[in-house]
PDB file of C-alpha atoms in Angstrom:
ATOM      1  CA  UNK A   1     131.822 266.308 -37.942  1.00 63.00           C
ATOM      2  CA  UNK A   2     132.064 266.966 -33.752  1.00 71.00           C
ATOM      3  CA  UNK A   3     133.452 263.249 -32.278  1.00 94.00           C
ATOM      4  CA  UNK A   4     136.511 260.835 -30.760  1.00 96.00           C
ATOM      5  CA  UNK A   5     138.365 259.304 -33.300  1.00 96.00           C
ATOM      6  CA  UNK A   6     140.142 256.150 -32.529  1.00 97.00           C
ATOM      7  CA  UNK A   7     143.108 254.200 -34.220  1.00 95.00           C
ATOM      8  CA  UNK A   8     143.594 251.701 -35.246  1.00 96.00           C
ATOM      9  CA  UNK A   9     140.988 249.559 -34.780  1.00 96.00           C
ATOM     10  CA  UNK A  10     142.346 247.021 -34.661  1.00 96.00           C
ATOM     11  CA  UNK A  11     146.163 246.333 -33.287  1.00 95.00           C
ATOM     12  CA  UNK A  12     148.350 243.403 -32.420  1.00 92.00           C
ATOM     13  CA  UNK A  13     151.119 243.352 -29.854  1.00 89.00           C
ATOM     14  CA  UNK A  14     154.429 240.650 -30.116  1.00 89.00           C
ATOM     15  CA  UNK A  15     155.659 240.058 -26.951  1.00 84.00           C
ATOM     16  CA  UNK A  16     157.840 242.994 -24.845  1.00 86.00           C
ATOM     17  CA  UNK A  17     156.433 245.657 -27.323  1.00 92.00           C
ATOM     18  CA  UNK A  18     154.864 249.137 -26.507  1.00 94.00           C
ATOM     19  CA  UNK A  19     151.849 250.080 -28.437  1.00 95.00           C
ATOM     20  CA  UNK A  20     150.126 252.796 -29.086  1.00 97.00           C
ATOM     21  CA  UNK A  21     147.068 253.593 -29.792  1.00 97.00           C
ATOM     22  CA  UNK A  22     145.710 256.917 -30.939  1.00 98.00           C
ATOM     23  CA  UNK A  23     142.326 259.080 -29.390  1.00 98.00           C
ATOM     24  CA  UNK A  24     141.423 262.514 -30.904  1.00 98.00           C
ATOM     25  CA  UNK A  25     138.306 264.943 -30.040  1.00 97.00           C
ATOM     26  CA  UNK A  26     137.529 268.133 -31.752  1.00 96.00           C
ATOM     27  CA  UNK A  27     134.421 268.684 -29.627  1.00 94.00           C
ATOM     28  CA  UNK A  28     136.593 271.149 -27.587  1.00 93.00           C
ATOM     29  CA  UNK A  29     135.997 269.244 -24.232  1.00 93.00           C
ATOM     30  CA  UNK A  30     138.655 269.383 -21.312  1.00 92.00           C
ATOM     31  CA  UNK A  31     138.331 266.170 -19.607  1.00 94.00           C
ATOM     32  CA  UNK A  32     139.599 263.034 -21.570  1.00 97.00           C
ATOM     33  CA  UNK A  33     139.789 259.267 -20.372  1.00 97.00           C
ATOM     34  CA  UNK A  34     140.395 255.817 -20.880  1.00 98.00           C
ATOM     35  CA  UNK A  35     138.386 252.542 -20.731  1.00 97.00           C
ATOM     36  CA  UNK A  36     138.866 248.842 -21.125  1.00 97.00           C
ATOM     37  CA  UNK A  37     136.416 246.354 -21.505  1.00 96.00           C
ATOM     38  CA  UNK A  38     137.017 242.865 -21.025  1.00 94.00           C
ATOM     39  CA  UNK A  39     134.435 240.785 -22.823  1.00 86.00           C
ATOM     40  CA  UNK A  40     131.227 239.979 -20.947  1.00 78.00           C
ATOM     41  CA  UNK A  41     132.617 242.867 -18.509  1.00 82.00           C
ATOM     42  CA  UNK A  42     131.897 246.257 -17.717  1.00 89.00           C
ATOM     43  CA  UNK A  43     134.760 249.482 -18.451  1.00 95.00           C
ATOM     44  CA  UNK A  44     137.224 250.127 -16.383  1.00 95.00           C
ATOM     45  CA  UNK A  45     139.059 253.194 -16.150  1.00 95.00           C
ATOM     46  CA  UNK A  46     142.998 253.173 -16.528  1.00 97.00           C
ATOM     47  CA  UNK A  47     143.451 256.990 -16.776  1.00 97.00           C
ATOM     48  CA  UNK A  48     142.260 259.879 -17.674  1.00 96.00           C
ATOM     49  CA  UNK A  49     142.759 263.613 -17.591  1.00 96.00           C
ATOM     50  CA  UNK A  50     140.837 266.382 -17.084  1.00 93.00           C
ATOM     51  CA  UNK A  51     143.500 269.453 -18.423  1.00 93.00           C
ATOM     52  CA  UNK A  52     146.083 269.175 -20.401  1.00 95.00           C
ATOM     53  CA  UNK A  53     149.487 268.593 -19.122  1.00 96.00           C
ATOM     54  CA  UNK A  54     147.763 266.587 -16.350  1.00 95.00           C
ATOM     55  CA  UNK A  55     146.682 262.750 -15.914  1.00 96.00           C
ATOM     56  CA  UNK A  56     145.514 260.652 -13.111  1.00 96.00           C
ATOM     57  CA  UNK A  57     145.684 257.385 -12.314  1.00 96.00           C
ATOM     58  CA  UNK A  58     142.268 255.350 -12.966  1.00 95.00           C
ATOM     59  CA  UNK A  59     141.276 252.070 -11.287  1.00 93.00           C
ATOM     60  CA  UNK A  60     144.068 249.338 -13.550  1.00 95.00           C
ATOM     61  CA  UNK A  61     146.714 252.193 -14.674  1.00 97.00           C
ATOM     62  CA  UNK A  62     149.581 249.165 -13.855  1.00 96.00           C
ATOM     63  CA  UNK A  63     150.928 248.402 -17.354  1.00 96.00           C
ATOM     64  CA  UNK A  64     150.089 251.625 -19.218  1.00 97.00           C
ATOM     65  CA  UNK A  65     150.938 255.419 -19.660  1.00 97.00           C
ATOM     66  CA  UNK A  66     149.983 258.584 -20.856  1.00 98.00           C
ATOM     67  CA  UNK A  67     150.653 261.589 -22.411  1.00 97.00           C
ATOM     68  CA  UNK A  68     148.016 264.779 -22.680  1.00 98.00           C
ATOM     69  CA  UNK A  69     150.872 267.120 -24.422  1.00 97.00           C
ATOM     70  CA  UNK A  70     146.894 268.919 -27.038  1.00 97.00           C
ATOM     71  CA  UNK A  71     143.989 269.165 -25.912  1.00 96.00           C
ATOM     72  CA  UNK A  72     142.411 266.974 -28.878  1.00 97.00           C
ATOM     73  CA  UNK A  73     145.015 264.403 -28.295  1.00 98.00           C
ATOM     74  CA  UNK A  74     145.175 261.969 -25.284  1.00 98.00           C
ATOM     75  CA  UNK A  75     147.256 258.797 -26.640  1.00 98.00           C
ATOM     76  CA  UNK A  76     147.616 255.526 -24.590  1.00 98.00           C
ATOM     77  CA  UNK A  77     150.666 253.395 -24.754  1.00 97.00           C
ATOM     78  CA  UNK A  78     150.268 249.626 -23.797  1.00 96.00           C
ATOM     79  CA  UNK A  79     153.382 249.160 -22.362  1.00 94.00           C
ATOM     80  CA  UNK A  80     155.645 245.524 -22.277  1.00 91.00           C
ATOM     81  CA  UNK A  81     154.888 245.200 -18.450  1.00 90.00           C
ATOM     82  CA  UNK A  82     151.004 244.912 -19.023  1.00 90.00           C
ATOM     83  CA  UNK A  83     150.939 241.081 -18.807  1.00 87.00           C
ATOM     84  CA  UNK A  84     147.540 240.786 -20.016  1.00 91.00           C
ATOM     85  CA  UNK A  85     146.713 243.552 -23.046  1.00 93.00           C
ATOM     86  CA  UNK A  86     144.006 241.588 -25.178  1.00 95.00           C
ATOM     87  CA  UNK A  87     141.103 243.868 -24.462  1.00 96.00           C
ATOM     88  CA  UNK A  88     138.491 246.491 -26.105  1.00 97.00           C
ATOM     89  CA  UNK A  89     139.892 249.633 -25.458  1.00 98.00           C
ATOM     90  CA  UNK A  90     137.625 252.694 -25.385  1.00 98.00           C
ATOM     91  CA  UNK A  91     138.601 256.293 -25.266  1.00 98.00           C
ATOM     92  CA  UNK A  92     135.804 259.593 -24.052  1.00 97.00           C
ATOM     93  CA  UNK A  93     135.950 262.626 -23.357  1.00 96.00           C
ATOM     94  CA  UNK A  94     133.758 264.911 -21.208  1.00 93.00           C
ATOM     95  CA  UNK A  95     133.115 269.145 -20.665  1.00 85.00           C
ATOM     96  CA  UNK A  96     133.614 269.913 -17.263  1.00 75.00           C
ATOM     97  CA  UNK A  97     130.982 272.162 -15.921  1.00 72.00           C
ATOM     98  CA  UNK A  98     128.479 271.220 -18.564  1.00 67.00           C
ATOM     99  CA  UNK A  99     125.226 271.448 -17.590  1.00 70.00           C
ATOM    100  CA  UNK A 100     124.519 267.828 -18.691  1.00 76.00           C
ATOM    101  CA  UNK A 101     127.813 266.269 -17.803  1.00 83.00           C
ATOM    102  CA  UNK A 102     128.424 263.084 -19.869  1.00 87.00           C
ATOM    103  CA  UNK A 103     130.649 261.045 -21.948  1.00 91.00           C
ATOM    104  CA  UNK A 104     131.362 260.768 -25.393  1.00 94.00           C
ATOM    105  CA  UNK A 105     133.200 257.266 -26.788  1.00 96.00           C
ATOM    106  CA  UNK A 106     135.127 257.046 -29.780  1.00 97.00           C
ATOM    107  CA  UNK A 107     134.626 253.860 -31.896  1.00 96.00           C
ATOM    108  CA  UNK A 108     137.349 251.652 -29.822  1.00 97.00           C
ATOM    109  CA  UNK A 109     140.449 249.745 -30.547  1.00 98.00           C
ATOM    110  CA  UNK A 110     140.351 245.954 -29.970  1.00 97.00           C
ATOM    111  CA  UNK A 111     144.117 244.896 -28.946  1.00 96.00           C
ATOM    112  CA  UNK A 112     145.222 241.060 -29.597  1.00 94.00           C
ATOM    113  CA  UNK A 113     148.750 239.587 -28.760  1.00 88.00           C
ATOM    114  CA  UNK A 114     150.044 237.435 -31.182  1.00 82.00           C
TER     115      UNK A 114
ATOM    116  CA  UNK B   1     134.097 253.259  -2.752  1.00 73.00           C
ATOM    117  CA  UNK B   2     131.406 253.483  -5.519  1.00 81.00           C
ATOM    118  CA  UNK B   3     130.273 250.406  -7.064  1.00 91.00           C
ATOM    119  CA  UNK B   4     127.381 249.469  -9.525  1.00 96.00           C
ATOM    120  CA  UNK B   5     125.704 246.413  -9.650  1.00 96.00           C
ATOM    121  CA  UNK B   6     123.663 245.240 -12.525  1.00 97.00           C
ATOM    122  CA  UNK B   7     122.656 242.021 -11.269  1.00 96.00           C
ATOM    123  CA  UNK B   8     121.126 240.056 -14.319  1.00 96.00           C
ATOM    124  CA  UNK B   9     123.914 239.413 -16.964  1.00 95.00           C
ATOM    125  CA  UNK B  10     122.262 237.997 -19.691  1.00 97.00           C
ATOM    126  CA  UNK B  11     117.683 239.287 -20.966  1.00 97.00           C
ATOM    127  CA  UNK B  12     115.806 237.823 -23.462  1.00 97.00           C
ATOM    128  CA  UNK B  13     112.229 239.628 -24.485  1.00 97.00           C
ATOM    129  CA  UNK B  14     110.288 239.305 -27.533  1.00 98.00           C
ATOM    130  CA  UNK B  15     109.768 242.046 -30.150  1.00 97.00           C
ATOM    131  CA  UNK B  16     107.418 244.728 -29.218  1.00 97.00           C
ATOM    132  CA  UNK B  17     107.390 243.582 -25.067  1.00 98.00           C
ATOM    133  CA  UNK B  18     108.337 245.952 -22.194  1.00 98.00           C
ATOM    134  CA  UNK B  19     111.230 244.682 -20.642  1.00 98.00           C
ATOM    135  CA  UNK B  20     113.029 246.415 -17.461  1.00 98.00           C
ATOM    136  CA  UNK B  21     116.956 246.082 -16.449  1.00 98.00           C
ATOM    137  CA  UNK B  22     117.670 246.491 -13.178  1.00 98.00           C
ATOM    138  CA  UNK B  23     120.809 248.597 -11.663  1.00 98.00           C
ATOM    139  CA  UNK B  24     121.918 249.530  -7.946  1.00 98.00           C
ATOM    140  CA  UNK B  25     124.265 251.563  -6.645  1.00 97.00           C
ATOM    141  CA  UNK B  26     126.550 252.493  -3.635  1.00 95.00           C
ATOM    142  CA  UNK B  27     127.575 255.654  -2.663  1.00 92.00           C
ATOM    143  CA  UNK B  28     127.251 257.776   0.814  1.00 91.00           C
ATOM    144  CA  UNK B  29     127.685 261.285  -1.488  1.00 91.00           C
ATOM    145  CA  UNK B  30     123.573 262.841  -1.678  1.00 89.00           C
ATOM    146  CA  UNK B  31     125.048 264.601  -5.541  1.00 91.00           C
ATOM    147  CA  UNK B  32     125.533 262.689  -8.418  1.00 93.00           C
ATOM    148  CA  UNK B  33     124.151 261.616 -11.970  1.00 94.00           C
ATOM    149  CA  UNK B  34     123.046 258.234 -13.330  1.00 96.00           C
ATOM    150  CA  UNK B  35     123.358 256.581 -16.573  1.00 96.00           C
ATOM    151  CA  UNK B  36     122.146 253.810 -18.738  1.00 98.00           C
ATOM    152  CA  UNK B  37     124.689 253.436 -22.078  1.00 97.00           C
ATOM    153  CA  UNK B  38     123.871 251.310 -24.715  1.00 97.00           C
ATOM    154  CA  UNK B  39     126.275 248.862 -26.800  1.00 96.00           C
ATOM    155  CA  UNK B  40     124.808 247.179 -29.922  1.00 96.00           C
ATOM    156  CA  UNK B  41     127.048 244.979 -31.676  1.00 94.00           C
ATOM    157  CA  UNK B  42     129.110 247.167 -33.454  1.00 94.00           C
ATOM    158  CA  UNK B  43     130.301 248.053 -29.841  1.00 94.00           C
ATOM    159  CA  UNK B  44     129.952 251.958 -30.234  1.00 95.00           C
ATOM    160  CA  UNK B  45     128.620 253.507 -26.800  1.00 96.00           C
ATOM    161  CA  UNK B  46     125.805 255.469 -26.809  1.00 96.00           C
ATOM    162  CA  UNK B  47     123.664 257.670 -24.120  1.00 95.00           C
ATOM    163  CA  UNK B  48     120.532 256.214 -23.891  1.00 97.00           C
ATOM    164  CA  UNK B  49     119.339 258.325 -20.448  1.00 96.00           C
ATOM    165  CA  UNK B  50     120.808 260.465 -17.802  1.00 94.00           C
ATOM    166  CA  UNK B  51     119.260 261.193 -14.078  1.00 94.00           C
ATOM    167  CA  UNK B  52     120.572 263.810 -11.861  1.00 92.00           C
ATOM    168  CA  UNK B  53     119.777 262.621  -8.044  1.00 91.00           C
ATOM    169  CA  UNK B  54     118.795 265.786  -7.080  1.00 89.00           C
ATOM    170  CA  UNK B  55     115.453 265.551  -9.308  1.00 88.00           C
ATOM    171  CA  UNK B  56     112.364 263.446  -8.195  1.00 84.00           C
ATOM    172  CA  UNK B  57     111.120 262.991 -11.745  1.00 91.00           C
ATOM    173  CA  UNK B  58     111.956 260.047 -13.533  1.00 94.00           C
ATOM    174  CA  UNK B  59     114.173 260.563 -16.825  1.00 93.00           C
ATOM    175  CA  UNK B  60     112.225 259.403 -20.015  1.00 94.00           C
ATOM    176  CA  UNK B  61     112.905 259.263 -23.944  1.00 93.00           C
ATOM    177  CA  UNK B  62     110.873 258.075 -25.728  1.00 95.00           C
ATOM    178  CA  UNK B  63     110.351 254.317 -25.575  1.00 97.00           C
ATOM    179  CA  UNK B  64     113.348 254.968 -22.657  1.00 97.00           C
ATOM    180  CA  UNK B  65     112.504 255.044 -18.841  1.00 97.00           C
ATOM    181  CA  UNK B  66     113.743 254.990 -15.615  1.00 97.00           C
ATOM    182  CA  UNK B  67     112.541 254.124 -11.971  1.00 97.00           C
ATOM    183  CA  UNK B  68     114.424 256.060  -9.697  1.00 96.00           C
ATOM    184  CA  UNK B  69     114.277 255.265  -6.067  1.00 95.00           C
ATOM    185  CA  UNK B  70     116.839 257.449  -4.163  1.00 94.00           C
ATOM    186  CA  UNK B  71     116.246 256.197  -0.832  1.00 93.00           C
ATOM    187  CA  UNK B  72     116.772 252.134  -2.159  1.00 95.00           C
ATOM    188  CA  UNK B  73     119.792 253.055  -4.535  1.00 96.00           C
ATOM    189  CA  UNK B  74     118.165 251.991  -7.383  1.00 96.00           C
ATOM    190  CA  UNK B  75     118.178 253.294 -11.366  1.00 97.00           C
ATOM    191  CA  UNK B  76     116.013 250.903 -12.949  1.00 98.00           C
ATOM    192  CA  UNK B  77     115.308 251.282 -17.194  1.00 98.00           C
ATOM    193  CA  UNK B  78     112.602 250.085 -18.449  1.00 98.00           C
ATOM    194  CA  UNK B  79     112.279 249.609 -22.126  1.00 98.00           C
ATOM    195  CA  UNK B  80     108.483 249.515 -24.093  1.00 98.00           C
ATOM    196  CA  UNK B  81     108.002 248.327 -27.162  1.00 97.00           C
ATOM    197  CA  UNK B  82     111.185 246.912 -27.508  1.00 97.00           C
ATOM    198  CA  UNK B  83     112.556 246.570 -31.160  1.00 97.00           C
ATOM    199  CA  UNK B  84     115.410 244.166 -32.308  1.00 97.00           C
ATOM    200  CA  UNK B  85     117.720 247.303 -32.854  1.00 97.00           C
ATOM    201  CA  UNK B  86     117.649 248.227 -29.033  1.00 98.00           C
ATOM    202  CA  UNK B  87     119.498 244.394 -29.203  1.00 98.00           C
ATOM    203  CA  UNK B  88     123.282 245.534 -26.920  1.00 97.00           C
ATOM    204  CA  UNK B  89     124.538 245.354 -24.256  1.00 97.00           C
ATOM    205  CA  UNK B  90     123.303 247.760 -21.568  1.00 98.00           C
ATOM    206  CA  UNK B  91     125.828 249.366 -19.078  1.00 97.00           C
ATOM    207  CA  UNK B  92     124.804 251.295 -15.882  1.00 97.00           C
ATOM    208  CA  UNK B  93     126.850 253.486 -15.030  1.00 96.00           C
ATOM    209  CA  UNK B  94     127.277 256.609 -11.762  1.00 94.00           C
ATOM    210  CA  UNK B  95     128.898 259.521 -11.576  1.00 93.00           C
ATOM    211  CA  UNK B  96     129.875 262.075  -8.443  1.00 91.00           C
ATOM    212  CA  UNK B  97     128.679 266.098  -9.272  1.00 87.00           C
ATOM    213  CA  UNK B  98     132.538 267.268  -9.670  1.00 83.00           C
ATOM    214  CA  UNK B  99     134.287 264.224  -9.663  1.00 84.00           C
ATOM    215  CA  UNK B 100     134.405 264.356 -13.507  1.00 81.00           C
ATOM    216  CA  UNK B 101     134.322 259.997 -14.128  1.00 88.00           C
ATOM    217  CA  UNK B 102     131.923 257.585 -13.990  1.00 92.00           C
ATOM    218  CA  UNK B 103     131.915 254.079 -12.429  1.00 94.00           C
ATOM    219  CA  UNK B 104     130.498 251.772 -14.491  1.00 95.00           C
ATOM    220  CA  UNK B 105     128.252 247.776 -14.446  1.00 95.00           C
ATOM    221  CA  UNK B 106     129.078 244.873 -15.403  1.00 95.00           C
ATOM    222  CA  UNK B 107     126.436 245.121 -18.032  1.00 96.00           C
ATOM    223  CA  UNK B 108     123.269 242.780 -19.169  1.00 97.00           C
ATOM    224  CA  UNK B 109     123.304 241.340 -22.667  1.00 96.00           C
ATOM    225  CA  UNK B 110     119.531 242.141 -23.659  1.00 98.00           C
ATOM    226  CA  UNK B 111     118.503 240.030 -26.760  1.00 98.00           C
ATOM    227  CA  UNK B 112     115.332 241.414 -28.564  1.00 98.00           C
ATOM    228  CA  UNK B 113     113.919 237.698 -30.534  1.00 97.00           C
ATOM    229  CA  UNK B 114     111.757 238.122 -33.636  1.00 96.00           C
TER     230      UNK B 114
END
């Protein structure tokens, strides 16, 4: 079945540690996204990529980094510079130019600080 | 910058009742798309309904329909014959045509009571 796979489901970070969240899609979509969701709040865009080897900052990129070396993969690294990383992270993808453009989402990763 | 506002943080209705969730947005663009996404307790984001701004006809999907008022920049979601499985967070979202990224509202937590 086509879809987006995020791993791990739960992740714990120690102080000063970088952690990487995985996102893989087999939908053959060009564009991929990372959103952050805090309790009781909406989704805020961290980074997005419309094509391999290119990505753009979203609204809250500070303390995060990404790469897009393959069309299928868009990992997110939460660096030690992100002082409040506890949140639910959602990866999404979309096919550019489709007649009914819409976001497809993964099942999310809950990141907590130890 | 585009913004999406959902003025009802929480709503609660009895099973089988009809409920309407409000959403307003702010943009100077004329070509865009509007979405309602549902996030049940599993936290999986599910697309409920999608509307193209150039279409005057309101979108419908089974028990879900929208009231799209372009001049008022309003995009409400009506759920008819509500069911227990409709209990979820509902997010309104907006995307400028060609922009390739969605902006989300803060969400409305909807509870359907038996």
